[in-house]
Amino acid sequence: MAERKKRRLSRREFLIAAGAAGAGLVVAIRLGIPPVRVRLAEFLEASAGPPGSIEAEATAWFEIDPGGRVRIYIPKTEMGQGVHTSLAQIAAEELEIDWSQVEVVQAGTGQGLDDPIGTGASNSVSSLWQPLREAGAVMREILRLEAARQSGHPAADLIAQSGVFTLAADPQFQITYGQVVSSAGEWEIPEEVPPLKAANEFQLIGQPLARVDLRAKVLGQAEYGFDKRLPGMAYGAVARPPTLNSSLKQANIGRANSVPGVIDVVIQDGFAGVVAESRAQAIEAVQALDTTWDEGQKWDQADIEAMVRVGIGDGVVIQKEGNVRQSFEQGDIIQAEYRTPLAFHAHLEPQAALADVGAETATVWASTQSAGRLRRLVAETLDREEDSVVVMPTYLGGGFGRKIEEKAAVEAARLSQAAGVPVHVGWTREEDFLHGFLRPPTHHKLRAALSAGRIEAMEHQQASGEVSFPFLPGFLKTALGADFGAWRGAFIQYGIPHRQTVAYLPSLPVPTGWWRGLGLMANIFAVESFMDELAAAAGEDPLTFRLDHLPRNELGERLRRAMETAADRSGWGSPAPASRGRGIALSVDVGTIAVEVAEVSVENSQIRVHQVTAVVDPGLVINPDGARAQTEGAITMGLSSTLVEEVTVEGSVLQAANFNRYPLLSMADAPDIDVVLLESRDTPSGMGEPPIGPIAAAVANAVYSLTGERLRRLPLKLGQS
Amino acid sequence: MDLDINGQLYQVTELPDRPLLWVLRDELGLIGTKYGCGIAICGVCTIHVDGVPTRSCVLPISGLEGRRIRTIEGLATKGTDGEIKLHPVQQAFLEIQVPQCSWCMSGQMMTAAAVLEENPSPSEEEIKRALNNNYCRCGCYFRVRQAVARAAEIQAEERADG
């Protein structure tokens, strides 16, 4: 994997301001406006998230007030991944402040903090790691220069620690950051970014600090998009199509106006909604609208599965080493096919937003992963300049990729504009399941040539519904050919002389898109199940077989260490407990390695996962407890997909509108999870998604080792391979 | 009608068939109780009615007059000095750093608090069973059960201290 170039901030990329009296010192970093192409290249190289608005500036800023409080404005949204805590740890490290001085503030748009990427794709920490530390160091130096000016001591003699400058020569002397910023400063930006700390000097980075958002959360005080309230607000509801492919032909008010509490009925081009005093009234009124839909073509599950098939349409070669096809002309060829289904995000807080659209300005509070993109879409809907729209992200009750979607917020803005009052739109579970986008179904064909227990050649062909393309400008689709979200995790990482990966991208009549890890779990399920099949064909232990095929490079060494650690920790070398089987799988994603061992049993044809051992190497760990929590969470969510989740389509209607038809994994079936973190580098890579990669394959492989039955379809069901 | 919520009387004007959840959230501003499914499956709306964990999304307010309703906002108590004293369950959920997004956590904690009233020292199997009907999409189950066991210890310590 290519190392990202470290970009050093230049002087002109810092903005400083001594705010109004008493406001203290404010330092912002500007990451400039890189040419579109550079931005996209960086973004693709990091397998990063959606560029909501590729023209915008990424910035972050810090504020120190005279009381010594440091406010760190973070544009990334907190959806449970702990990003407010880990980014604050990174920023505070070079600032030399005590953790107790830090206050994290969620930044919105219009605060000079427009985040072009949004929050997702496990890239918040890796993309801000360098600029945040540099900004912290520069701010500390600005303070030091000013403290030197104020005190008359040479800047080089002032020691910064815990938000205070001291002198080695004079134990009596001290001047706090708060005191420095209290006097009107002549803020001077240092000529160069000061040298940053080495990893062995870190005091906050690497510590299992408590999450900054959890006290409010255990008290029930944290505010989410579904919770946001304003005086004089009303509630909105929108007419929904009967099928996935319907469009609104005609809408009339019908009986909607006679429902008590109705404030406004809004019928515009292709849109019909109501505003009422209460949520229940809005829902009742929207059902009383008289709507006619053009239902379009009807599709069934069999149609979808026929579309998602390797070989249909044009395959794009996305990885190629040696000559695979030639290698398949002779020798022992092994083949297998795998499938994964449509799935929901099932974030427990459905899509929600509050919009307050005034004559000149509009403010939207939303559970969103992509404030920048949302602002653009709200502005387009209102037919206004982007500058006049502010999007304030709230806490998110889960995101998992789905909260890039803008619909609820755009609906709230449209209704607020029409009704002239702030409007909250909070989707019902049914709306959330039936009218959003899903994880795409996938199909995989693998084949390999084995010779004397070694894989000579291997090919992974995969077909998937779109993941990133629905959210990107159209020209990119043409330029790229293959959807990098769909093929995430599809590459063959082993040191096989001839290997290739081919991606097919059918266009489906079901909306699909981002889902935790994008294509990662599906692709790893296929590749790592197949590796197990090859190990069995070669008559080798699955662990040994994988170790024998590791690439001979840094990645291979990292993988070896992670696999050996996982083997030791899970007791791989000794027999599994009675009636249990173990399976192993690995993945490499955004520079992070994950190796997982699942221990399963089968009771009454039901697969039970008792224990998962996970070894994760994200390069460098910012917060070990947070990294563990992300690993536990990704594994548990992945297990739910592995064992229970699936939705089908009949007559262009998704066949699950709520949890009664779409159960999730629950407590009794959630295993114990043992997490080991390895640090093999001096920079962090992603943590939110990578550990979801291996879990489905690890379980399928464990089921095979226990029962001899190879399951090639998610969710795993015995007797249906 | 008057509702007794967290020891305080609230006058409510909503229709009697409205579920308590929306009255709490939209009329009274008690947003700590969350919505997740509306059909009493996911558990994020769990509150106590006379100490019994109950799904507020399907609970009409009509039968609630004179009953003691407790929500997440009433789980912690306020000391005479005004200091907030976290419930043992809240202490344990913080100590184990359980919540991720936390949308389900009011329901998890309210369920756990009721369980510990009934059974002050539950076994791991009893914890699993008692919390089995509260979904967590972030996947915090492993920590939830550690925290409920820890909360039982804290509760026992607090009760021993009187």
PDB file of C-alpha atoms in Angstrom, chain A residues 79-80 210-211 215 217-220 224 226-227 229 235 279-280 344-346 348-349 396-398 400 427-429 625 628-630 632-633 636 645 658-660 663-668 670-673, chain B residues 14 18 22 25-26 31-32 34-37 39 41-42 44 72-73 76 84 86 90 93-94 96-104 106 109 124 127-128 131-132 135-139 141-145:
ATOM      1  CA  MET A  79     -21.498   8.878  15.696  1.00  0.00           C
ATOM      2  CA  GLY A  80     -20.083   6.644  18.378  1.00  0.00           C
ATOM      3  CA  ALA A 210     -12.366   8.502  28.648  1.00  0.00           C
ATOM      4  CA  ARG A 211     -14.617   9.650  25.810  1.00  0.00           C
ATOM      5  CA  ARG A 215     -21.175  11.787  30.513  1.00  0.00           C
ATOM      6  CA  LYS A 217     -24.809  10.424  26.945  1.00  0.00           C
ATOM      7  CA  VAL A 218     -25.310   8.385  30.124  1.00  0.00           C
ATOM      8  CA  LEU A 219     -27.375  11.238  31.515  1.00  0.00           C
ATOM      9  CA  GLY A 220     -29.615  11.206  28.440  1.00  0.00           C
ATOM     10  CA  TYR A 224     -29.173  14.206  18.266  1.00  0.00           C
ATOM     11  CA  PHE A 226     -34.072  13.558  16.174  1.00  0.00           C
ATOM     12  CA  ASP A 227     -33.950  15.563  19.424  1.00  0.00           C
ATOM     13  CA  ARG A 229     -36.088  21.497  19.154  1.00  0.00           C
ATOM     14  CA  TYR A 235     -43.384  18.747  12.480  1.00  0.00           C
ATOM     15  CA  ARG A 279     -45.708  14.577  14.686  1.00  0.00           C
ATOM     16  CA  ALA A 280     -48.799  12.369  14.896  1.00  0.00           C
ATOM     17  CA  PHE A 344     -29.949  -2.238   5.854  1.00  0.00           C
ATOM     18  CA  HIS A 345     -27.777   0.045   7.948  1.00  0.00           C
ATOM     19  CA  ALA A 346     -30.369  -0.170  10.711  1.00  0.00           C
ATOM     20  CA  LEU A 348     -31.144   2.994  15.594  1.00  0.00           C
ATOM     21  CA  GLU A 349     -31.758   6.713  15.176  1.00  0.00           C
ATOM     22  CA  LEU A 396     -25.556  10.845  15.373  1.00  0.00           C
ATOM     23  CA  GLY A 397     -27.486   7.834  16.629  1.00  0.00           C
ATOM     24  CA  GLY A 398     -25.408   5.615  14.385  1.00  0.00           C
ATOM     25  CA  PHE A 400     -22.596   3.481   9.169  1.00  0.00           C
ATOM     26  CA  TRP A 427     -38.385   9.468   9.721  1.00  0.00           C
ATOM     27  CA  THR A 428     -40.269   6.488  11.047  1.00  0.00           C
ATOM     28  CA  ARG A 429     -38.457   3.163  11.058  1.00  0.00           C
ATOM     29  CA  ASP A 625      -9.836   1.745  24.643  1.00  0.00           C
ATOM     30  CA  ARG A 628     -10.927  -1.832  21.232  1.00  0.00           C
ATOM     31  CA  ALA A 629     -14.479  -0.499  21.267  1.00  0.00           C
ATOM     32  CA  GLN A 630     -14.395  -0.006  17.486  1.00  0.00           C
ATOM     33  CA  GLU A 632     -15.771  -5.031  19.295  1.00  0.00           C
ATOM     34  CA  GLY A 633     -18.465  -2.988  17.575  1.00  0.00           C
ATOM     35  CA  THR A 636     -20.604  -7.529  16.474  1.00  0.00           C
ATOM     36  CA  GLU A 645     -29.447 -10.033   8.198  1.00  0.00           C
ATOM     37  CA  ASN A 658     -39.291  -2.876  10.458  1.00  0.00           C
ATOM     38  CA  PHE A 659     -37.369  -5.074  12.875  1.00  0.00           C
ATOM     39  CA  ASN A 660     -40.132  -7.689  13.009  1.00  0.00           C
ATOM     40  CA  PRO A 663     -34.043  -8.839  13.253  1.00  0.00           C
ATOM     41  CA  LEU A 664     -30.572  -7.855  14.390  1.00  0.00           C
ATOM     42  CA  LEU A 665     -28.127  -9.893  16.420  1.00  0.00           C
ATOM     43  CA  SER A 666     -28.954  -9.416  20.088  1.00  0.00           C
ATOM     44  CA  MET A 667     -27.259  -9.810  23.438  1.00  0.00           C
ATOM     45  CA  ALA A 668     -27.680 -13.551  23.916  1.00  0.00           C
ATOM     46  CA  ALA A 670     -23.167 -11.703  20.984  1.00  0.00           C
ATOM     47  CA  PRO A 671     -19.829 -13.373  21.712  1.00  0.00           C
ATOM     48  CA  ASP A 672     -17.027 -12.459  24.050  1.00  0.00           C
ATOM     49  CA  ILE A 673     -14.415 -10.526  22.094  1.00  0.00           C
TER      50      ILE A 673
ATOM     51  CA  GLU B  14     -52.119  15.269  24.210  1.00  0.00           C
ATOM     52  CA  ARG B  18     -50.919   8.926  22.066  1.00  0.00           C
ATOM     53  CA  TRP B  22     -43.943  11.161  21.903  1.00  0.00           C
ATOM     54  CA  ARG B  25     -40.142  13.821  23.722  1.00  0.00           C
ATOM     55  CA  ASP B  26     -42.249  16.304  21.827  1.00  0.00           C
ATOM     56  CA  ILE B  31     -35.565  13.788  24.853  1.00  0.00           C
ATOM     57  CA  GLY B  32     -33.454  11.239  26.696  1.00  0.00           C
ATOM     58  CA  LYS B  34     -35.396   7.554  22.198  1.00  0.00           C
ATOM     59  CA  TYR B  35     -37.400   6.282  19.238  1.00  0.00           C
ATOM     60  CA  GLY B  36     -36.183   3.328  17.224  1.00  0.00           C
ATOM     61  CA  CYS B  37     -38.969   1.173  15.803  1.00  0.00           C
ATOM     62  CA  ILE B  39     -43.363  -1.579  17.567  1.00  0.00           C
ATOM     63  CA  ILE B  41     -38.945  -4.536  19.457  1.00  0.00           C
ATOM     64  CA  CYS B  42     -35.711  -2.548  19.622  1.00  0.00           C
ATOM     65  CA  VAL B  44     -34.469   2.131  22.868  1.00  0.00           C
ATOM     66  CA  ILE B  72     -33.340   8.306  31.964  1.00  0.00           C
ATOM     67  CA  GLU B  73     -33.557  11.922  33.144  1.00  0.00           C
ATOM     68  CA  ALA B  76     -29.454   9.970  38.438  1.00  0.00           C
ATOM     69  CA  ILE B  84     -25.701  15.009  40.456  1.00  0.00           C
ATOM     70  CA  LEU B  86     -25.156   8.959  39.007  1.00  0.00           C
ATOM     71  CA  GLN B  90     -24.706   5.024  34.842  1.00  0.00           C
ATOM     72  CA  PHE B  93     -21.574   2.391  31.869  1.00  0.00           C
ATOM     73  CA  LEU B  94     -19.139   5.299  32.186  1.00  0.00           C
ATOM     74  CA  ILE B  96     -16.569   0.518  31.262  1.00  0.00           C
ATOM     75  CA  GLN B  97     -16.996   3.198  28.533  1.00  0.00           C
ATOM     76  CA  VAL B  98     -19.937   1.299  27.098  1.00  0.00           C
ATOM     77  CA  PRO B  99     -21.833   3.702  24.835  1.00  0.00           C
ATOM     78  CA  GLN B 100     -20.756   4.382  21.292  1.00  0.00           C
ATOM     79  CA  CYS B 101     -23.443   6.369  19.484  1.00  0.00           C
ATOM     80  CA  SER B 102     -25.566   5.870  22.617  1.00  0.00           C
ATOM     81  CA  TRP B 103     -28.970   6.120  20.926  1.00  0.00           C
ATOM     82  CA  CYS B 104     -29.924   2.769  22.513  1.00  0.00           C
ATOM     83  CA  SER B 106     -31.112   5.052  27.707  1.00  0.00           C
ATOM     84  CA  MET B 109     -29.589   1.482  31.213  1.00  0.00           C
ATOM     85  CA  GLU B 124     -23.941 -13.641  33.282  1.00  0.00           C
ATOM     86  CA  ILE B 127     -27.851 -10.548  32.353  1.00  0.00           C
ATOM     87  CA  LYS B 128     -27.829 -11.882  28.800  1.00  0.00           C
ATOM     88  CA  LEU B 131     -30.938  -7.477  28.121  1.00  0.00           C
ATOM     89  CA  ASN B 132     -31.660  -9.692  25.129  1.00  0.00           C
ATOM     90  CA  TYR B 135     -30.781  -3.826  20.288  1.00  0.00           C
ATOM     91  CA  CYS B 136     -27.453  -2.062  19.993  1.00  0.00           C
ATOM     92  CA  ARG B 137     -26.361  -1.421  16.420  1.00  0.00           C
ATOM     93  CA  CYS B 138     -22.903  -0.152  17.319  1.00  0.00           C
ATOM     94  CA  GLY B 139     -22.296  -3.576  18.818  1.00  0.00           C
ATOM     95  CA  TYR B 141     -23.291  -5.948  23.864  1.00  0.00           C
ATOM     96  CA  PHE B 142     -20.024  -7.344  25.219  1.00  0.00           C
ATOM     97  CA  ARG B 143     -19.439  -4.161  27.207  1.00  0.00           C
ATOM     98  CA  VAL B 144     -23.086  -3.824  28.254  1.00  0.00           C
ATOM     99  CA  ARG B 145     -22.943  -7.144  30.053  1.00  0.00           C
TER     100      ARG B 145
END
